[in-house]
């Protein structure tokens, strides 16, 4: 099955700086890569996703890049703010498989220092 | 309000007791999932259902069972709870292959003592 590794496990950044989280996946057939944000005590929520036919996608201060050859994808948060503090999960999915199961990374705890 | 509802929000359970965690969605999503979240281990899939009437095992299914009698409901049962099942449990749903993003419930914090 798919194995998703996520680094770093914790990340502390100064407010206004950028944060980068990296994930690698094992199954070259995976072609959908979402990112979830989980605030303390809350449910995970989808913040951005990318499909394998796209190399980069942006949404305001958040961007995701995908390198299919190297089988890794990254989340970039620019101009970080205190409300960006949360746990972030990457995930991967083979949309042509017989099911819709996402494989999640272990998560990155991001702390934005004021 | 359309979404996915879990109950109870939290529960303390004596070891050996049977417990059913409830999950209901009103979005007419085909697929539903149960994950457990433990510190440092992320989200691990327990069981899933691609459509009503079908279920499948995830990566940590032992000690758990599920059923999917209809589209909306996907209960998770612990037949005889053990302390290692102390965790936060999230139910999630997704529509089909054309809409891959998950919607998560608010979670159930279960403590087995």
PDB file of C-alpha atoms in Angstrom:
ATOM      1  CA  UNK A   1       0.000   0.000   0.000  1.00  0.00           C
ATOM      2  CA  UNK A   2       0.873   3.667  -0.108  1.00  0.00           C
ATOM      3  CA  UNK A   3       3.339   5.015   2.460  1.00  0.00           C
ATOM      4  CA  UNK A   4       3.437   8.761   3.079  1.00  0.00           C
ATOM      5  CA  UNK A   5       6.271  10.269   5.089  1.00  0.00           C
ATOM      6  CA  UNK A   6       6.087  13.835   6.384  1.00  0.00           C
ATOM      7  CA  UNK A   7       8.835  16.129   7.661  1.00  0.00           C
ATOM      8  CA  UNK A   8       9.459  17.865   9.934  1.00  0.00           C
ATOM      9  CA  UNK A   9       7.314  16.615  12.797  1.00  0.00           C
ATOM     10  CA  UNK A  10       7.469  20.024  14.467  1.00  0.00           C
ATOM     11  CA  UNK A  11       8.190  23.454  13.037  1.00  0.00           C
ATOM     12  CA  UNK A  12       8.531  26.765  14.842  1.00  0.00           C
ATOM     13  CA  UNK A  13       8.637  29.968  12.800  1.00  0.00           C
ATOM     14  CA  UNK A  14       8.659  33.675  13.534  1.00  0.00           C
ATOM     15  CA  UNK A  15       5.513  35.504  12.552  1.00  0.00           C
ATOM     16  CA  UNK A  16       5.902  36.818   9.032  1.00  0.00           C
ATOM     17  CA  UNK A  17       8.399  34.157   7.999  1.00  0.00           C
ATOM     18  CA  UNK A  18       7.642  31.240   5.679  1.00  0.00           C
ATOM     19  CA  UNK A  19       6.959  27.641   6.659  1.00  0.00           C
ATOM     20  CA  UNK A  20       7.612  24.624   4.464  1.00  0.00           C
ATOM     21  CA  UNK A  21       6.434  21.077   5.088  1.00  0.00           C
ATOM     22  CA  UNK A  22       7.585  18.208   2.891  1.00  0.00           C
ATOM     23  CA  UNK A  23       6.023  14.837   2.140  1.00  0.00           C
ATOM     24  CA  UNK A  24       7.151  11.857   0.128  1.00  0.00           C
ATOM     25  CA  UNK A  25       5.013   9.021  -1.166  1.00  0.00           C
ATOM     26  CA  UNK A  26       5.887   5.529  -2.303  1.00  0.00           C
ATOM     27  CA  UNK A  27       3.289   4.602  -4.926  1.00  0.00           C
ATOM     28  CA  UNK A  28       3.948   6.245  -8.275  1.00  0.00           C
ATOM     29  CA  UNK A  29       0.290   5.658  -9.207  1.00  0.00           C
ATOM     30  CA  UNK A  30      -0.889   8.145  -6.553  1.00  0.00           C
ATOM     31  CA  UNK A  31      -2.253  11.217  -8.275  1.00  0.00           C
ATOM     32  CA  UNK A  32      -4.189  13.284  -5.745  1.00  0.00           C
ATOM     33  CA  UNK A  33      -2.495  15.065  -2.847  1.00  0.00           C
ATOM     34  CA  UNK A  34      -4.524  17.049  -0.305  1.00  0.00           C
ATOM     35  CA  UNK A  35      -3.353  18.970   2.745  1.00  0.00           C
ATOM     36  CA  UNK A  36      -5.365  19.209   5.950  1.00  0.00           C
ATOM     37  CA  UNK A  37      -5.087  21.681   8.811  1.00  0.00           C
ATOM     38  CA  UNK A  38      -6.131  20.683  12.302  1.00  0.00           C
ATOM     39  CA  UNK A  39      -6.373  23.356  14.969  1.00  0.00           C
ATOM     40  CA  UNK A  40      -6.136  22.319  18.590  1.00  0.00           C
ATOM     41  CA  UNK A  41      -9.194  20.345  19.615  1.00  0.00           C
ATOM     42  CA  UNK A  42     -10.792  20.674  16.192  1.00  0.00           C
ATOM     43  CA  UNK A  43     -11.386  18.414  13.236  1.00  0.00           C
ATOM     44  CA  UNK A  44      -8.983  18.251  10.249  1.00  0.00           C
ATOM     45  CA  UNK A  45     -10.059  20.504   7.411  1.00  0.00           C
ATOM     46  CA  UNK A  46      -8.967  20.494   3.798  1.00  0.00           C
ATOM     47  CA  UNK A  47      -6.973  23.623   2.961  1.00  0.00           C
ATOM     48  CA  UNK A  48      -5.556  22.872  -0.460  1.00  0.00           C
ATOM     49  CA  UNK A  49      -5.051  19.973  -2.822  1.00  0.00           C
ATOM     50  CA  UNK A  50      -3.165  19.214  -6.015  1.00  0.00           C
ATOM     51  CA  UNK A  51      -3.514  16.634  -8.748  1.00  0.00           C
ATOM     52  CA  UNK A  52      -0.662  15.014 -10.600  1.00  0.00           C
ATOM     53  CA  UNK A  53      -1.277  16.902 -13.818  1.00  0.00           C
ATOM     54  CA  UNK A  54      -0.348  20.151 -12.045  1.00  0.00           C
ATOM     55  CA  UNK A  55       3.059  21.119 -10.683  1.00  0.00           C
ATOM     56  CA  UNK A  56       2.023  23.966  -8.409  1.00  0.00           C
ATOM     57  CA  UNK A  57      -1.138  25.459  -6.971  1.00  0.00           C
ATOM     58  CA  UNK A  58      -1.610  28.619  -4.929  1.00  0.00           C
ATOM     59  CA  UNK A  59      -4.362  29.951  -2.728  1.00  0.00           C
ATOM     60  CA  UNK A  60      -3.503  33.296  -1.136  1.00  0.00           C
ATOM     61  CA  UNK A  61      -0.639  32.614   1.324  1.00  0.00           C
ATOM     62  CA  UNK A  62      -0.665  28.865   0.785  1.00  0.00           C
ATOM     63  CA  UNK A  63       0.940  26.989  -2.070  1.00  0.00           C
ATOM     64  CA  UNK A  64       1.597  23.348  -2.824  1.00  0.00           C
ATOM     65  CA  UNK A  65       4.213  21.973  -5.202  1.00  0.00           C
ATOM     66  CA  UNK A  66       4.454  18.477  -6.624  1.00  0.00           C
ATOM     67  CA  UNK A  67       7.437  16.656  -8.084  1.00  0.00           C
ATOM     68  CA  UNK A  68       6.130  13.422  -9.584  1.00  0.00           C
ATOM     69  CA  UNK A  69       9.541  12.181 -10.635  1.00  0.00           C
ATOM     70  CA  UNK A  70      10.903  12.422  -7.106  1.00  0.00           C
ATOM     71  CA  UNK A  71       7.553  11.474  -5.575  1.00  0.00           C
ATOM     72  CA  UNK A  72       7.408  14.362  -3.178  1.00  0.00           C
ATOM     73  CA  UNK A  73       5.147  17.308  -2.568  1.00  0.00           C
ATOM     74  CA  UNK A  74       5.401  20.303  -0.287  1.00  0.00           C
ATOM     75  CA  UNK A  75       3.210  22.848   1.463  1.00  0.00           C
ATOM     76  CA  UNK A  76       4.434  26.432   1.598  1.00  0.00           C
ATOM     77  CA  UNK A  77       2.908  29.023   3.899  1.00  0.00           C
ATOM     78  CA  UNK A  78       4.140  32.580   3.385  1.00  0.00           C
ATOM     79  CA  UNK A  79       3.842  35.541   5.748  1.00  0.00           C
ATOM     80  CA  UNK A  80       2.855  33.272   8.601  1.00  0.00           C
ATOM     81  CA  UNK A  81       0.370  34.512  11.167  1.00  0.00           C
ATOM     82  CA  UNK A  82      -0.529  33.220  14.646  1.00  0.00           C
ATOM     83  CA  UNK A  83      -3.687  31.624  13.264  1.00  0.00           C
ATOM     84  CA  UNK A  84      -1.507  29.388  11.086  1.00  0.00           C
ATOM     85  CA  UNK A  85      -0.451  27.531  14.240  1.00  0.00           C
ATOM     86  CA  UNK A  86      -1.915  24.034  13.873  1.00  0.00           C
ATOM     87  CA  UNK A  87      -1.109  20.468  12.911  1.00  0.00           C
ATOM     88  CA  UNK A  88      -0.838  19.954   9.162  1.00  0.00           C
ATOM     89  CA  UNK A  89      -1.323  16.594   7.459  1.00  0.00           C
ATOM     90  CA  UNK A  90      -0.410  15.653   3.939  1.00  0.00           C
ATOM     91  CA  UNK A  91      -2.101  12.732   2.184  1.00  0.00           C
ATOM     92  CA  UNK A  92      -2.044  10.776  -1.066  1.00  0.00           C
ATOM     93  CA  UNK A  93      -4.615   8.868  -3.099  1.00  0.00           C
ATOM     94  CA  UNK A  94      -4.758   6.778  -6.256  1.00  0.00           C
ATOM     95  CA  UNK A  95      -7.941   8.017  -7.883  1.00  0.00           C
ATOM     96  CA  UNK A  96      -7.972   5.089 -10.289  1.00  0.00           C
ATOM     97  CA  UNK A  97      -7.964   2.541  -7.488  1.00  0.00           C
ATOM     98  CA  UNK A  98     -11.046   0.631  -6.443  1.00  0.00           C
ATOM     99  CA  UNK A  99     -11.541   2.756  -3.352  1.00  0.00           C
ATOM    100  CA  UNK A 100     -11.091   6.314  -2.189  1.00  0.00           C
ATOM    101  CA  UNK A 101      -8.853   5.796   0.822  1.00  0.00           C
ATOM    102  CA  UNK A 102      -6.398   8.548   1.640  1.00  0.00           C
ATOM    103  CA  UNK A 103      -3.008   7.642   3.122  1.00  0.00           C
ATOM    104  CA  UNK A 104      -1.958  10.312   5.620  1.00  0.00           C
ATOM    105  CA  UNK A 105       1.421  11.491   6.785  1.00  0.00           C
ATOM    106  CA  UNK A 106       2.076  11.608  10.540  1.00  0.00           C
ATOM    107  CA  UNK A 107       1.532  15.354  10.744  1.00  0.00           C
ATOM    108  CA  UNK A 108       3.575  18.502  11.374  1.00  0.00           C
ATOM    109  CA  UNK A 109       2.908  20.716  14.363  1.00  0.00           C
ATOM    110  CA  UNK A 110       3.486  24.304  13.276  1.00  0.00           C
ATOM    111  CA  UNK A 111       3.935  27.011  15.880  1.00  0.00           C
ATOM    112  CA  UNK A 112       4.049  30.636  14.788  1.00  0.00           C
ATOM    113  CA  UNK A 113       5.875  32.820  17.323  1.00  0.00           C
ATOM    114  CA  UNK A 114       4.594  36.344  17.726  1.00  0.00           C
TER     115      UNK A 114
ATOM    116  CA  UNK B   1     -26.742  22.282   8.343  1.00  0.00           C
ATOM    117  CA  UNK B   2     -25.153  19.765   5.988  1.00  0.00           C
ATOM    118  CA  UNK B   3     -22.251  17.905   7.458  1.00  0.00           C
ATOM    119  CA  UNK B   4     -21.122  14.927   9.443  1.00  0.00           C
ATOM    120  CA  UNK B   5     -22.043  14.352  13.080  1.00  0.00           C
ATOM    121  CA  UNK B   6     -20.333  12.151  15.633  1.00  0.00           C
ATOM    122  CA  UNK B   7     -21.584  11.059  19.042  1.00  0.00           C
ATOM    123  CA  UNK B   8     -20.652  11.027  21.801  1.00  0.00           C
ATOM    124  CA  UNK B   9     -18.167  13.894  21.975  1.00  0.00           C
ATOM    125  CA  UNK B  10     -16.243  12.114  24.696  1.00  0.00           C
ATOM    126  CA  UNK B  11     -16.574   8.961  26.755  1.00  0.00           C
ATOM    127  CA  UNK B  12     -14.821   7.201  29.587  1.00  0.00           C
ATOM    128  CA  UNK B  13     -15.274   3.467  29.262  1.00  0.00           C
ATOM    129  CA  UNK B  14     -14.369   0.574  31.511  1.00  0.00           C
ATOM    130  CA  UNK B  15     -12.162  -2.060  29.933  1.00  0.00           C
ATOM    131  CA  UNK B  16     -14.136  -5.017  28.645  1.00  0.00           C
ATOM    132  CA  UNK B  17     -17.251  -2.979  27.933  1.00  0.00           C
ATOM    133  CA  UNK B  18     -18.871  -2.737  24.518  1.00  0.00           C
ATOM    134  CA  UNK B  19     -19.170   0.687  22.903  1.00  0.00           C
ATOM    135  CA  UNK B  20     -20.592   2.031  19.660  1.00  0.00           C
ATOM    136  CA  UNK B  21     -19.439   5.340  18.257  1.00  0.00           C
ATOM    137  CA  UNK B  22     -22.017   6.922  16.019  1.00  0.00           C
ATOM    138  CA  UNK B  23     -21.436   8.750  12.757  1.00  0.00           C
ATOM    139  CA  UNK B  24     -24.099  10.292  10.540  1.00  0.00           C
ATOM    140  CA  UNK B  25     -23.758  12.400   7.412  1.00  0.00           C
ATOM    141  CA  UNK B  26     -26.416  14.224   5.446  1.00  0.00           C
ATOM    142  CA  UNK B  27     -24.352  15.049   2.373  1.00  0.00           C
ATOM    143  CA  UNK B  28     -25.251  11.834   0.507  1.00  0.00           C
ATOM    144  CA  UNK B  29     -21.576  10.938   0.346  1.00  0.00           C
ATOM    145  CA  UNK B  30     -20.891   7.446  -0.940  1.00  0.00           C
ATOM    146  CA  UNK B  31     -17.736   6.706   1.017  1.00  0.00           C
ATOM    147  CA  UNK B  32     -17.203   6.839   4.787  1.00  0.00           C
ATOM    148  CA  UNK B  33     -14.203   6.171   7.013  1.00  0.00           C
ATOM    149  CA  UNK B  34     -13.161   5.747  10.607  1.00  0.00           C
ATOM    150  CA  UNK B  35      -9.745   6.968  11.733  1.00  0.00           C
ATOM    151  CA  UNK B  36      -8.055   7.031  15.085  1.00  0.00           C
ATOM    152  CA  UNK B  37      -5.643   9.791  15.953  1.00  0.00           C
ATOM    153  CA  UNK B  38      -2.821   9.197  18.383  1.00  0.00           C
ATOM    154  CA  UNK B  39       0.016  11.549  19.215  1.00  0.00           C
ATOM    155  CA  UNK B  40       2.933  11.075  16.852  1.00  0.00           C
ATOM    156  CA  UNK B  41       1.094   8.535  14.718  1.00  0.00           C
ATOM    157  CA  UNK B  42      -1.185  10.803  12.744  1.00  0.00           C
ATOM    158  CA  UNK B  43      -4.464   9.488  11.360  1.00  0.00           C
ATOM    159  CA  UNK B  44      -4.720   5.733  10.998  1.00  0.00           C
ATOM    160  CA  UNK B  45      -7.560   4.125   9.088  1.00  0.00           C
ATOM    161  CA  UNK B  46      -9.607   1.580  11.035  1.00  0.00           C
ATOM    162  CA  UNK B  47     -12.409   0.641   8.623  1.00  0.00           C
ATOM    163  CA  UNK B  48     -14.005   2.163   5.577  1.00  0.00           C
ATOM    164  CA  UNK B  49     -17.054   1.811   3.360  1.00  0.00           C
ATOM    165  CA  UNK B  50     -17.084   2.741  -0.308  1.00  0.00           C
ATOM    166  CA  UNK B  51     -20.856   2.548  -0.545  1.00  0.00           C
ATOM    167  CA  UNK B  52     -23.853   1.421   1.472  1.00  0.00           C
ATOM    168  CA  UNK B  53     -23.782  -2.319   2.083  1.00  0.00           C
ATOM    169  CA  UNK B  54     -19.995  -2.685   1.765  1.00  0.00           C
ATOM    170  CA  UNK B  55     -17.170  -2.323   4.270  1.00  0.00           C
ATOM    171  CA  UNK B  56     -13.441  -2.880   4.277  1.00  0.00           C
ATOM    172  CA  UNK B  57     -10.547  -3.103   6.710  1.00  0.00           C
ATOM    173  CA  UNK B  58      -8.018  -0.346   7.116  1.00  0.00           C
ATOM    174  CA  UNK B  59      -4.562  -0.553   8.640  1.00  0.00           C
ATOM    175  CA  UNK B  60      -5.656  -1.002  12.295  1.00  0.00           C
ATOM    176  CA  UNK B  61      -8.960  -2.948  12.244  1.00  0.00           C
ATOM    177  CA  UNK B  62      -8.399  -5.366  15.117  1.00  0.00           C
ATOM    178  CA  UNK B  63     -10.872  -4.941  17.954  1.00  0.00           C
ATOM    179  CA  UNK B  64     -13.259  -2.862  15.862  1.00  0.00           C
ATOM    180  CA  UNK B  65     -16.238  -3.597  13.628  1.00  0.00           C
ATOM    181  CA  UNK B  66     -18.432  -1.446  11.403  1.00  0.00           C
ATOM    182  CA  UNK B  67     -21.653  -1.678   9.448  1.00  0.00           C
ATOM    183  CA  UNK B  68     -23.148   0.379   6.634  1.00  0.00           C
ATOM    184  CA  UNK B  69     -26.825  -0.367   6.427  1.00  0.00           C
ATOM    185  CA  UNK B  70     -27.593   2.883   4.615  1.00  0.00           C
ATOM    186  CA  UNK B  71     -25.817   5.856   3.045  1.00  0.00           C
ATOM    187  CA  UNK B  72     -26.019   8.147   6.056  1.00  0.00           C
ATOM    188  CA  UNK B  73     -24.846   6.044   9.004  1.00  0.00           C
ATOM    189  CA  UNK B  74     -21.530   4.356   9.716  1.00  0.00           C
ATOM    190  CA  UNK B  75     -21.250   3.199  13.349  1.00  0.00           C
ATOM    191  CA  UNK B  76     -17.999   1.901  14.820  1.00  0.00           C
ATOM    192  CA  UNK B  77     -18.222  -0.779  17.523  1.00  0.00           C
ATOM    193  CA  UNK B  78     -15.624  -1.799  20.063  1.00  0.00           C
ATOM    194  CA  UNK B  79     -16.757  -5.254  21.142  1.00  0.00           C
ATOM    195  CA  UNK B  80     -14.614  -5.424  24.288  1.00  0.00           C
ATOM    196  CA  UNK B  81     -12.664  -2.233  24.905  1.00  0.00           C
ATOM    197  CA  UNK B  82      -8.996  -2.298  25.933  1.00  0.00           C
ATOM    198  CA  UNK B  83      -6.832   0.584  27.193  1.00  0.00           C
ATOM    199  CA  UNK B  84      -4.867   0.682  23.910  1.00  0.00           C
ATOM    200  CA  UNK B  85      -8.062   1.824  22.237  1.00  0.00           C
ATOM    201  CA  UNK B  86      -7.860   5.104  24.120  1.00  0.00           C
ATOM    202  CA  UNK B  87      -7.723   7.627  21.310  1.00  0.00           C
ATOM    203  CA  UNK B  88      -9.548  10.337  19.432  1.00  0.00           C
ATOM    204  CA  UNK B  89     -11.770   8.824  16.759  1.00  0.00           C
ATOM    205  CA  UNK B  90     -12.709  10.714  13.622  1.00  0.00           C
ATOM    206  CA  UNK B  91     -15.358   9.750  11.140  1.00  0.00           C
ATOM    207  CA  UNK B  92     -15.030  11.141   7.617  1.00  0.00           C
ATOM    208  CA  UNK B  93     -16.849  10.963   4.320  1.00  0.00           C
ATOM    209  CA  UNK B  94     -16.196  11.659   0.663  1.00  0.00           C
ATOM    210  CA  UNK B  95     -18.515  11.687  -2.287  1.00  0.00           C
ATOM    211  CA  UNK B  96     -16.989   9.590  -5.020  1.00  0.00           C
ATOM    212  CA  UNK B  97     -14.048   9.437  -7.385  1.00  0.00           C
ATOM    213  CA  UNK B  98     -14.801  12.859  -8.778  1.00  0.00           C
ATOM    214  CA  UNK B  99     -14.664  14.525  -5.370  1.00  0.00           C
ATOM    215  CA  UNK B 100     -11.801  13.209  -3.343  1.00  0.00           C
ATOM    216  CA  UNK B 101     -11.614  15.549  -0.398  1.00  0.00           C
ATOM    217  CA  UNK B 102     -12.720  14.271   2.982  1.00  0.00           C
ATOM    218  CA  UNK B 103     -15.151  15.967   5.331  1.00  0.00           C
ATOM    219  CA  UNK B 104     -14.373  15.079   8.926  1.00  0.00           C
ATOM    220  CA  UNK B 105     -16.638  14.863  11.921  1.00  0.00           C
ATOM    221  CA  UNK B 106     -15.738  16.693  15.108  1.00  0.00           C
ATOM    222  CA  UNK B 107     -14.295  13.583  16.737  1.00  0.00           C
ATOM    223  CA  UNK B 108     -14.948  11.376  19.748  1.00  0.00           C
ATOM    224  CA  UNK B 109     -12.420  11.331  22.568  1.00  0.00           C
ATOM    225  CA  UNK B 110     -12.505   7.847  24.088  1.00  0.00           C
ATOM    226  CA  UNK B 111     -10.695   6.867  27.256  1.00  0.00           C
ATOM    227  CA  UNK B 112     -10.626   3.195  28.230  1.00  0.00           C
ATOM    228  CA  UNK B 113      -9.730   2.607  31.875  1.00  0.00           C
TER     229      UNK B 113
END
